[in-house]
Amino acid sequence: MHIVAALGGNALLRRGEALTEAAQHENVRHAATQLAALVAEGHRVTLTHGNGPQVGLLALQAESGPKGSAQALDSLGAESEGWIGYLLEQELANALPPEMEIATLLTRIEVAADDPAFAKPSKPIGPVYDEATAKRLAAERGWSVAPDGKYWRRVVPSPAPKRLLNAGSIAKLTAAGSFVICAGGGGIPVTRVDGKWRGVEAVIDKDSTAALLAGQIGADMLILLTDVPAVYLDYGTPAQSALREATPQELLAHGFAAGSMGPKVRAACGFVQATGGRAAIGRLEDAVAIAAGTAGTLVRR
Amino acid sequence: MHIVAALGGNALLRRGEALTEAAQHENVRHAATQLAALVAEGHRVTLTHGNGPQVGLLALQAESGPKGSAQALDSLGAESEGWIGYLLEQELANALPPEMEIATLLTRIEVAADDPAFAKPSKPIGPVYDEATAKRLAAERGWSVAPDGKYWRRVVPSPAPKRLLNAGSIAKLTAAGSFVICAGGGGIPVTRVDGKWRGVEAVIDKDSTAALLAGQIGADMLILLTDVPAVYLDYGTPAQSALREATPQELLAHGFAAGSMGPKVRAACGFVQATGGRAAIGRLEDAVAIAAGTAGTLVRR
């Protein structure tokens, strides 16, 4: 089976963990082991991943560096694809059979210049702050900030992905048997202005991009890997229950918050509705069982 | 003809120019126009590029950012492949025929763990400093520093590239007609430690990597693009004269300084000696004429 697997930000950096090289290496090594197990089951895997904490750190570093040299957010997104892609490729090279080629492709993604998301920044990036610090930084740096759980974070526009511009290369290498890492951080958002491609300062939701990727390269299944075992109804209440299986219609009828399962649920349902393929949401450690349909929440027609 | 073209650091940032997003975009746009002209002549082009100023800036930003979060040099090299690769891909997408696919691949390169270069840092990265500032930074940050022309710069180890680990993917996409950007900044140096891949803190010379790349993917010609029209004998003296053509033996007999034409001359000669192909050194603006053999310095058996 050809699977597009999407690693959530919490698979690359555990909740509350400081972003250091050592933590990144350890988490990526752990993720690579789980992904290699999927390959060992005979699946072809195309991997995408989030970049929220990493691109936020790069933005902080850029602003702290020499005056006038800070990169725009599209360049920082591209840097994060290089950084995280390299860490993943390296540990996958240690975990996969040595004869398997691994390719990490930068991925530009077309978004609409008039996407309403540009007027309403919503995607949290970087570290958490208390409310006062967040508001001070917003005033000092021109950021938008918003609550994220009990803390505050910088938020940036998150336009909808319309088309991966590098899907042909991804499909060719996947068909040739390579393990492809691509569209990291939701991809690098670009748009057409007067007939030319221009970067835009935004971060695309990586689950939306994963669904689009899976559709464009004809994957059989989309698996969104995170740190919770399944989609829950009444999550965090005494009545909470894991959903084992649902149709897109059933799942969407429940409604899920934007900051929690919402984007994953919408991405999974979107892929199933658009292609007739299967999608699932679950824990990284359950990847093999999720692919087999025995763990996680399965979404199918 | 299949050409590996290597863009020197001075093609991405003019000598003395400040490293800003605006300068990068303008220089990359200019380079993309010249490279598109090569493609319009019917050549297949695989592109690699330097990263000296860019990886130096990323290192400064990493050290100025939140405490404890600075990336190691291999991660910064990977970031620079993402950043510069994206800028190049975007402007190439504007300059090349719209039906041509462009792929930017991260490239890990094996180096020897016991390469003598690790004991003798020599590759300049980042901005120039006066001698006193350079020595102060060296003391504060544990850098090695060395003179580079009339200024001083940070220097890092520059081990020899032994093997591109992603050459199969590069060759496949090139054979399929894609314009491939790869091995940026000389590639990401990695080595085998106890049977596992580990990154190393170094920057590989991008001309050496370009020669290795051209050999591994079977290119017909290696073109090293810089901001001088040719290799000169007695450069900077009243007697200076451009070399139009030479065999590797003739060229190597002249001897060239490590900080100027030396790495380019050795890379060009190495490719010609190893493969029997042709190599050339010249100005970015002369790319088409260099490929035709009517500009630059041609190296052939």
PDB file of C-alpha atoms in Angstrom, chain A residues 19-21 25 29 57-58 60-66 68-76 78-87 89-91 93-95 101-108 165-170 172-173 176 178 188-192 195-200, chain B residues 19-21 25 29 57-58 60-66 68-76 78-87 89-91 93-95 101-108 165-170 172-173 176 178 188-192 195-200:
ATOM      1  CA  LEU A  19      13.942  22.901  21.172  1.00  0.00           C
ATOM      2  CA  THR A  20      17.562  21.747  21.184  1.00  0.00           C
ATOM      3  CA  GLU A  21      19.605  19.775  18.672  1.00  0.00           C
ATOM      4  CA  HIS A  25      17.875  14.134  17.147  1.00  0.00           C
ATOM      5  CA  ARG A  29      15.432   8.866  15.677  1.00  0.00           C
ATOM      6  CA  LEU A  57      12.783  29.406  16.406  1.00  0.00           C
ATOM      7  CA  LEU A  58      14.265  30.350  13.035  1.00  0.00           C
ATOM      8  CA  LEU A  60      13.404  34.430  16.522  1.00  0.00           C
ATOM      9  CA  GLN A  61      17.008  33.773  15.478  1.00  0.00           C
ATOM     10  CA  ALA A  62      16.591  35.823  12.298  1.00  0.00           C
ATOM     11  CA  GLU A  63      15.296  38.775  14.291  1.00  0.00           C
ATOM     12  CA  SER A  64      18.118  38.467  16.832  1.00  0.00           C
ATOM     13  CA  GLY A  65      20.841  38.317  14.186  1.00  0.00           C
ATOM     14  CA  PRO A  66      22.619  41.111  12.290  1.00  0.00           C
ATOM     15  CA  GLY A  68      18.670  44.127   8.176  1.00  0.00           C
ATOM     16  CA  SER A  69      19.405  40.507   7.371  1.00  0.00           C
ATOM     17  CA  ALA A  70      16.272  38.780   8.683  1.00  0.00           C
ATOM     18  CA  GLN A  71      14.699  36.412   6.180  1.00  0.00           C
ATOM     19  CA  ALA A  72      11.037  36.536   5.171  1.00  0.00           C
ATOM     20  CA  LEU A  73       8.750  33.758   6.412  1.00  0.00           C
ATOM     21  CA  ASP A  74       8.775  31.905   3.073  1.00  0.00           C
ATOM     22  CA  SER A  75      12.573  31.686   3.211  1.00  0.00           C
ATOM     23  CA  LEU A  76      12.402  30.558   6.846  1.00  0.00           C
ATOM     24  CA  ALA A  78      12.338  26.676   3.199  1.00  0.00           C
ATOM     25  CA  GLU A  79      15.125  26.628   5.794  1.00  0.00           C
ATOM     26  CA  SER A  80      12.961  24.518   8.081  1.00  0.00           C
ATOM     27  CA  GLU A  81      12.397  22.031   5.235  1.00  0.00           C
ATOM     28  CA  GLY A  82      16.161  21.760   4.883  1.00  0.00           C
ATOM     29  CA  TRP A  83      16.816  21.388   8.595  1.00  0.00           C
ATOM     30  CA  ILE A  84      14.046  18.957   9.563  1.00  0.00           C
ATOM     31  CA  GLY A  85      14.314  17.124   6.254  1.00  0.00           C
ATOM     32  CA  TYR A  86      17.992  16.505   6.856  1.00  0.00           C
ATOM     33  CA  LEU A  87      17.447  15.219  10.403  1.00  0.00           C
ATOM     34  CA  GLU A  89      16.698  11.686   6.160  1.00  0.00           C
ATOM     35  CA  GLN A  90      19.747  10.964   8.290  1.00  0.00           C
ATOM     36  CA  GLU A  91      17.881   8.890  10.867  1.00  0.00           C
ATOM     37  CA  ALA A  93      19.127   6.210   6.512  1.00  0.00           C
ATOM     38  CA  ASN A  94      20.063   4.565   9.817  1.00  0.00           C
ATOM     39  CA  ALA A  95      16.708   2.813  10.217  1.00  0.00           C
ATOM     40  CA  GLU A 101      17.180   5.482  -1.484  1.00  0.00           C
ATOM     41  CA  ILE A 102      15.890   8.424   0.499  1.00  0.00           C
ATOM     42  CA  ALA A 103      15.140  11.765  -1.149  1.00  0.00           C
ATOM     43  CA  THR A 104      14.203  15.022   0.534  1.00  0.00           C
ATOM     44  CA  LEU A 105      12.551  17.465  -1.860  1.00  0.00           C
ATOM     45  CA  LEU A 106      11.805  21.096  -1.247  1.00  0.00           C
ATOM     46  CA  THR A 107       8.150  21.703  -2.025  1.00  0.00           C
ATOM     47  CA  ARG A 108       6.610  24.946  -3.236  1.00  0.00           C
ATOM     48  CA  LEU A 165       4.284  22.494  -7.614  1.00  0.00           C
ATOM     49  CA  ASN A 166       6.749  19.612  -7.162  1.00  0.00           C
ATOM     50  CA  ALA A 167       4.326  16.680  -7.145  1.00  0.00           C
ATOM     51  CA  GLY A 168       5.714  15.284 -10.404  1.00  0.00           C
ATOM     52  CA  SER A 169       9.180  14.800  -8.906  1.00  0.00           C
ATOM     53  CA  ILE A 170       7.732  13.339  -5.705  1.00  0.00           C
ATOM     54  CA  LYS A 172       8.571   9.854  -9.949  1.00  0.00           C
ATOM     55  CA  LEU A 173      10.933   9.119  -7.080  1.00  0.00           C
ATOM     56  CA  ALA A 176      11.139   4.355  -8.460  1.00  0.00           C
ATOM     57  CA  SER A 178      12.569   5.861  -3.001  1.00  0.00           C
ATOM     58  CA  ILE A 188       6.601  26.842   0.990  1.00  0.00           C
ATOM     59  CA  PRO A 189       3.666  29.081   0.091  1.00  0.00           C
ATOM     60  CA  VAL A 190       3.952  30.901  -3.241  1.00  0.00           C
ATOM     61  CA  THR A 191       1.506  32.730  -5.424  1.00  0.00           C
ATOM     62  CA  ARG A 192       1.291  34.147  -8.951  1.00  0.00           C
ATOM     63  CA  GLY A 195       2.570  36.050 -14.202  1.00  0.00           C
ATOM     64  CA  LYS A 196       5.532  35.438 -11.871  1.00  0.00           C
ATOM     65  CA  TRP A 197       5.885  33.245  -8.794  1.00  0.00           C
ATOM     66  CA  ARG A 198       6.363  35.185  -5.587  1.00  0.00           C
ATOM     67  CA  GLY A 199       6.779  33.865  -2.045  1.00  0.00           C
ATOM     68  CA  VAL A 200       4.242  34.845   0.595  1.00  0.00           C
TER      69      VAL A 200
ATOM     70  CA  LEU B  19      23.249  39.914   2.752  1.00  0.00           C
ATOM     71  CA  THR B  20      19.596  40.945   2.621  1.00  0.00           C
ATOM     72  CA  GLU B  21      16.539  39.205   1.207  1.00  0.00           C
ATOM     73  CA  HIS B  25      16.338  37.832  -4.734  1.00  0.00           C
ATOM     74  CA  ARG B  29      16.905  36.312 -10.499  1.00  0.00           C
ATOM     75  CA  LEU B  57      24.699  34.411   8.588  1.00  0.00           C
ATOM     76  CA  LEU B  58      22.644  31.456   9.815  1.00  0.00           C
ATOM     77  CA  LEU B  60      25.396  34.211  13.604  1.00  0.00           C
ATOM     78  CA  GLN B  61      21.611  34.177  13.900  1.00  0.00           C
ATOM     79  CA  ALA B  62      21.662  30.813  15.689  1.00  0.00           C
ATOM     80  CA  GLU B  63      24.142  32.145  18.240  1.00  0.00           C
ATOM     81  CA  SER B  64      22.115  35.326  18.760  1.00  0.00           C
ATOM     82  CA  GLY B  65      18.829  33.467  19.272  1.00  0.00           C
ATOM     83  CA  PRO B  66      17.376  31.832  22.388  1.00  0.00           C
ATOM     84  CA  GLY B  68      20.716  26.600  24.160  1.00  0.00           C
ATOM     85  CA  SER B  69      18.901  26.331  20.861  1.00  0.00           C
ATOM     86  CA  ALA B  70      21.731  26.981  18.381  1.00  0.00           C
ATOM     87  CA  GLN B  71      21.955  24.397  15.604  1.00  0.00           C
ATOM     88  CA  ALA B  72      25.125  22.510  14.741  1.00  0.00           C
ATOM     89  CA  LEU B  73      26.879  23.379  11.477  1.00  0.00           C
ATOM     90  CA  ASP B  74      25.524  20.338   9.610  1.00  0.00           C
ATOM     91  CA  SER B  75      21.964  21.441  10.426  1.00  0.00           C
ATOM     92  CA  LEU B  76      22.803  25.012   9.378  1.00  0.00           C
ATOM     93  CA  ALA B  78      20.922  21.831   5.539  1.00  0.00           C
ATOM     94  CA  GLU B  79      19.002  25.034   6.286  1.00  0.00           C
ATOM     95  CA  SER B  80      21.090  26.898   3.742  1.00  0.00           C
ATOM     96  CA  GLU B  81      20.241  24.245   1.112  1.00  0.00           C
ATOM     97  CA  GLY B  82      16.583  24.879   1.854  1.00  0.00           C
ATOM     98  CA  TRP B  83      16.866  28.643   1.758  1.00  0.00           C
ATOM     99  CA  ILE B  84      19.088  29.114  -1.293  1.00  0.00           C
ATOM    100  CA  GLY B  85      17.514  26.151  -3.081  1.00  0.00           C
ATOM    101  CA  TYR B  86      14.088  27.725  -2.681  1.00  0.00           C
ATOM    102  CA  LEU B  87      15.221  31.124  -3.976  1.00  0.00           C
ATOM    103  CA  GLU B  89      13.911  27.176  -7.694  1.00  0.00           C
ATOM    104  CA  GLN B  90      11.449  30.039  -7.512  1.00  0.00           C
ATOM    105  CA  GLU B  91      13.353  32.267  -9.946  1.00  0.00           C
ATOM    106  CA  ALA B  93      10.380  28.629 -12.310  1.00  0.00           C
ATOM    107  CA  ASN B  94       9.971  32.204 -13.558  1.00  0.00           C
ATOM    108  CA  ALA B  95      12.761  31.913 -16.145  1.00  0.00           C
ATOM    109  CA  GLU B 101       9.877  20.506 -13.727  1.00  0.00           C
ATOM    110  CA  ILE B 102      12.343  21.819 -11.185  1.00  0.00           C
ATOM    111  CA  ALA B 103      13.431  19.729  -8.209  1.00  0.00           C
ATOM    112  CA  THR B 104      15.570  20.825  -5.266  1.00  0.00           C
ATOM    113  CA  LEU B 105      17.077  17.875  -3.417  1.00  0.00           C
ATOM    114  CA  LEU B 106      18.842  17.939  -0.083  1.00  0.00           C
ATOM    115  CA  THR B 107      22.187  16.222  -0.497  1.00  0.00           C
ATOM    116  CA  ARG B 108      24.112  14.362   2.198  1.00  0.00           C
ATOM    117  CA  LEU B 165      24.519   9.802  -0.897  1.00  0.00           C
ATOM    118  CA  ASN B 166      21.628  11.108  -3.011  1.00  0.00           C
ATOM    119  CA  ALA B 167      23.152  10.797  -6.484  1.00  0.00           C
ATOM    120  CA  GLY B 168      20.638   8.132  -7.537  1.00  0.00           C
ATOM    121  CA  SER B 169      17.692  10.487  -7.045  1.00  0.00           C
ATOM    122  CA  ILE B 170      19.523  13.341  -8.752  1.00  0.00           C
ATOM    123  CA  LYS B 172      16.752   9.782 -12.006  1.00  0.00           C
ATOM    124  CA  LEU B 173      15.134  13.215 -12.005  1.00  0.00           C
ATOM    125  CA  ALA B 176      13.388  12.367 -16.575  1.00  0.00           C
ATOM    126  CA  SER B 178      13.877  17.854 -14.615  1.00  0.00           C
ATOM    127  CA  ILE B 188      25.721  18.272   4.118  1.00  0.00           C
ATOM    128  CA  PRO B 189      28.786  16.452   5.476  1.00  0.00           C
ATOM    129  CA  VAL B 190      28.091  13.149   7.226  1.00  0.00           C
ATOM    130  CA  THR B 191      30.250  10.265   8.277  1.00  0.00           C
ATOM    131  CA  ARG B 192      29.871   6.670   9.510  1.00  0.00           C
ATOM    132  CA  GLY B 195      27.758   1.747  11.575  1.00  0.00           C
ATOM    133  CA  LYS B 196      25.452   4.796  11.820  1.00  0.00           C
ATOM    134  CA  TRP B 197      25.387   8.059   9.849  1.00  0.00           C
ATOM    135  CA  ARG B 198      26.278  11.087  11.939  1.00  0.00           C
ATOM    136  CA  GLY B 199      26.512  14.729  10.845  1.00  0.00           C
ATOM    137  CA  VAL B 200      29.826  16.550  11.190  1.00  0.00           C
TER     138      VAL B 200
END
